[in-house]
């Protein structure tokens, strides 16, 4: 193990390591959802002010969604708070912002928040079900052999 | 709910527990992740939030479809069509305006980024068999509502449309006002522009192609969302 190898490997492994330490997909989806909603409703400010409070809230909620998504990525220790706020804003955008950016942004936001909420750091590596079953069979067989040997 | 029994380490951003030297951390990020323990999504934990969120979404959709909840629209820059069998409105204004798009907008085409639009504002409107379609790049999202006994209610409906057709009749219409002196619907246009306003308006077979802004709060009883290859 030599630390001098790391710069040659470039940004890809570094990014991989960075991604492993935060709910990356969740935060990304929440950010994208908020951005999509903003994209669908770039009404001029004059009209928004005419509509009044509800028009302003229509902009506020997707902005909060984007912020929550970015903060989930850059401050993952607070992810529970950000994901709860994110899911509430996503649901609220149904009422305030074009049915949640015509469903698309709302679904992205809800799925992203749920993934961020369910994410836990420092987990065992993922093992597929088939591999797990095989491992279980191997251990039981091993026990059987082990029991058989002394007899 | 928030406290989880299955967090293995109290620290949320795990450092390498082996040695606290600075070179160690750069090494772990540099390696391909073989010995590094990655975080991941636990399905059961995600479901704790996913189930209430789904229920909430279903509740919102049902409330909207019953017409109990008004949803607010503000759309701009997307081709957007609204049709309705009939529209009854009180407080109507109409004036011309020039809409400019964001720089380098893909929708600009050969218009130079500016479109001439007709701004119509209706204070309160009742629409029969409303159909809205939005082009989402390839597929159209259709929003249909108000075909049953209860009609669609819209308040503060403001549209900048490029194309507006229908059989209209007005009550107490004043034609040729200056757009900056309009009073009926609460929107003021630019100074020195032709405009008209009326107390009530009735439009049959309404069809609007709204290139620019559509905004308003809608109550959509009998809401039906669907995707389709053709618009309204």
Short mmCIF file of C-alpha atoms in Angstrom, two decimals, chain A:
data_model
loop_
_atom_site.label_atom_id
_atom_site.label_comp_id
_atom_site.label_asym_id
_atom_site.label_seq_id
_atom_site.Cartn_x
_atom_site.Cartn_y
_atom_site.Cartn_z
CA UNK A 1 0.00 0.00 0.00
CA UNK A 2 1.58 3.24 -1.07
CA UNK A 3 -0.09 6.61 -0.89
CA UNK A 4 1.77 7.81 -3.97
CA UNK A 5 -0.42 5.66 -6.22
CA UNK A 6 -3.60 7.61 -5.51
CA UNK A 7 -3.08 10.72 -7.68
CA UNK A 8 -2.50 8.60 -10.77
CA UNK A 9 -5.85 6.88 -10.44
CA UNK A 10 -7.64 10.12 -11.16
CA UNK A 11 -10.98 11.40 -9.97
CA UNK A 12 -13.07 8.29 -10.64
CA UNK A 13 -12.11 6.24 -7.57
CA UNK A 14 -12.10 9.39 -5.50
CA UNK A 15 -15.65 10.11 -6.66
CA UNK A 16 -16.60 6.52 -5.89
CA UNK A 17 -15.35 6.91 -2.36
CA UNK A 18 -17.10 10.25 -1.98
CA UNK A 19 -20.34 8.74 -3.25
CA UNK A 20 -20.06 5.81 -0.84
CA UNK A 21 -20.21 8.13 2.14
CA UNK A 22 -23.51 9.87 1.37
CA UNK A 23 -27.02 9.08 0.05
CA UNK A 24 -25.93 10.01 -3.44
CA UNK A 25 -28.83 8.75 -5.55
CA UNK A 26 -31.42 10.06 -3.11
CA UNK A 27 -29.98 13.55 -2.98
CA UNK A 28 -29.49 13.63 -6.73
CA UNK A 29 -33.09 12.60 -7.47
CA UNK A 30 -34.47 15.16 -5.01
CA UNK A 31 -32.38 17.91 -6.60
CA UNK A 32 -33.42 16.91 -10.10
CA UNK A 33 -37.08 16.79 -9.07
CA UNK A 34 -36.95 20.33 -7.72
CA UNK A 35 -35.16 21.55 -10.82
CA UNK A 36 -37.72 19.91 -13.10
CA UNK A 37 -40.58 21.60 -11.27
CA UNK A 38 -38.82 24.95 -11.56
CA UNK A 39 -38.31 24.27 -15.26
CA UNK A 40 -42.01 23.69 -15.87
CA UNK A 41 -43.17 26.89 -14.24
CA UNK A 42 -40.89 29.76 -15.09
CA UNK A 43 -43.74 32.25 -15.11
CA UNK A 44 -42.93 35.92 -15.14
CA UNK A 45 -42.71 37.56 -11.76
CA UNK A 46 -45.51 40.01 -12.52
CA UNK A 47 -48.01 37.21 -13.01
CA UNK A 48 -46.78 35.43 -9.90
CA UNK A 49 -47.27 38.51 -7.77
CA UNK A 50 -50.74 38.94 -9.25
CA UNK A 51 -51.71 35.45 -8.15
CA UNK A 52 -50.40 36.29 -4.72
CA UNK A 53 -49.19 34.04 -1.96
CA UNK A 54 -50.00 30.81 -3.72
CA UNK A 55 -47.93 31.82 -6.72
CA UNK A 56 -44.93 32.62 -4.58
CA UNK A 57 -45.22 29.34 -2.69
CA UNK A 58 -45.20 27.61 -6.06
CA UNK A 59 -41.64 28.82 -6.47
CA UNK A 60 -40.63 28.42 -2.86
CA UNK A 61 -41.32 24.70 -2.57
CA UNK A 62 -39.19 23.53 -5.53
CA UNK A 63 -36.38 25.82 -4.38
CA UNK A 64 -36.52 24.19 -0.96
CA UNK A 65 -36.50 20.78 -2.68
CA UNK A 66 -33.34 21.67 -4.60
CA UNK A 67 -31.68 22.97 -1.45
CA UNK A 68 -32.64 19.84 0.51
CA UNK A 69 -31.24 17.64 -2.25
CA UNK A 70 -27.95 19.52 -2.39
CA UNK A 71 -27.63 19.60 1.40
CA UNK A 72 -28.31 15.86 1.52
CA UNK A 73 -25.31 15.45 -0.76
CA UNK A 74 -22.99 17.87 0.99
CA UNK A 75 -24.04 17.45 4.59
CA UNK A 76 -25.17 13.82 4.76
CA UNK A 77 -25.20 13.62 8.55
CA UNK A 78 -28.38 15.74 8.56
CA UNK A 79 -30.07 13.58 5.94
CA UNK A 80 -33.08 12.62 8.08
CA UNK A 81 -34.17 16.23 8.46
CA UNK A 82 -33.53 17.06 4.83
CA UNK A 83 -35.36 13.99 3.55
CA UNK A 84 -38.42 14.68 5.71
CA UNK A 85 -38.48 18.31 4.59
CA UNK A 86 -37.91 17.16 1.01
CA UNK A 87 -40.80 14.71 0.99
CA UNK A 88 -43.16 17.28 2.50
CA UNK A 89 -42.17 19.86 -0.10
CA UNK A 90 -42.51 17.29 -2.88
CA UNK A 91 -46.03 16.44 -1.77
CA UNK A 92 -46.89 20.10 -1.32
CA UNK A 93 -45.79 20.88 -4.84
CA UNK A 94 -48.82 18.92 -6.09
CA UNK A 95 -51.00 21.77 -4.90
CA UNK A 96 -48.76 24.72 -5.62
CA UNK A 97 -46.64 23.94 -8.65
CA UNK A 98 -48.32 22.50 -11.73
CA UNK A 99 -49.40 19.24 -10.05
CA UNK A 100 -45.82 18.74 -8.93
CA UNK A 101 -44.25 19.51 -12.27
CA UNK A 102 -46.83 17.25 -13.99
CA UNK A 103 -46.11 14.37 -11.60
CA UNK A 104 -42.55 13.88 -12.86
CA UNK A 105 -40.81 16.22 -10.44
CA UNK A 106 -43.03 15.10 -7.58
CA UNK A 107 -42.23 11.41 -8.10
CA UNK A 108 -38.50 12.14 -8.43
CA UNK A 109 -38.63 14.14 -5.22
CA UNK A 110 -40.56 11.53 -3.24
CA UNK A 111 -38.39 8.63 -4.43
CA UNK A 112 -35.23 10.64 -3.76
CA UNK A 113 -36.35 11.57 -0.26
CA UNK A 114 -37.25 7.97 0.55
CA UNK A 115 -33.86 6.76 -0.66
CA UNK A 116 -32.10 9.44 1.36
CA UNK A 117 -34.18 8.51 4.40
CA UNK A 118 -33.46 4.81 4.05
CA UNK A 119 -29.75 5.23 3.48
CA UNK A 120 -27.35 4.12 6.20
CA UNK A 121 -23.59 4.54 6.24
CA UNK A 122 -21.05 1.83 6.78
CA UNK A 123 -23.05 -1.21 5.66
CA UNK A 124 -21.98 -4.75 4.86
CA UNK A 125 -21.27 -5.16 1.17
CA UNK A 126 -24.28 -6.19 -0.85
CA UNK A 127 -24.70 -9.96 -1.23
CA UNK A 128 -27.15 -11.33 -3.75
CA UNK A 129 -29.81 -13.75 -2.54
CA UNK A 130 -28.46 -16.63 -4.62
CA UNK A 131 -24.96 -16.12 -3.22
CA UNK A 132 -26.34 -15.95 0.29
CA UNK A 133 -28.25 -19.21 -0.18
CA UNK A 134 -25.16 -20.87 -1.58
CA UNK A 135 -23.12 -19.69 1.37
CA UNK A 136 -25.73 -21.01 3.78
CA UNK A 137 -25.72 -24.38 2.05
CA UNK A 138 -21.92 -24.50 2.17
CA UNK A 139 -21.85 -23.85 5.89
CA UNK A 140 -24.45 -26.49 6.67
CA UNK A 141 -22.53 -28.96 4.51
CA UNK A 142 -19.35 -27.93 6.27
CA UNK A 143 -20.97 -28.62 9.61
CA UNK A 144 -22.13 -31.96 8.36
CA UNK A 145 -18.61 -32.86 7.25
CA UNK A 146 -17.20 -31.55 10.47
CA UNK A 147 -19.64 -33.69 12.43
CA UNK A 148 -18.87 -36.69 10.30
CA UNK A 149 -15.11 -36.56 10.61
CA UNK A 150 -14.59 -37.36 14.26
CA UNK A 151 -16.99 -40.29 14.17
#
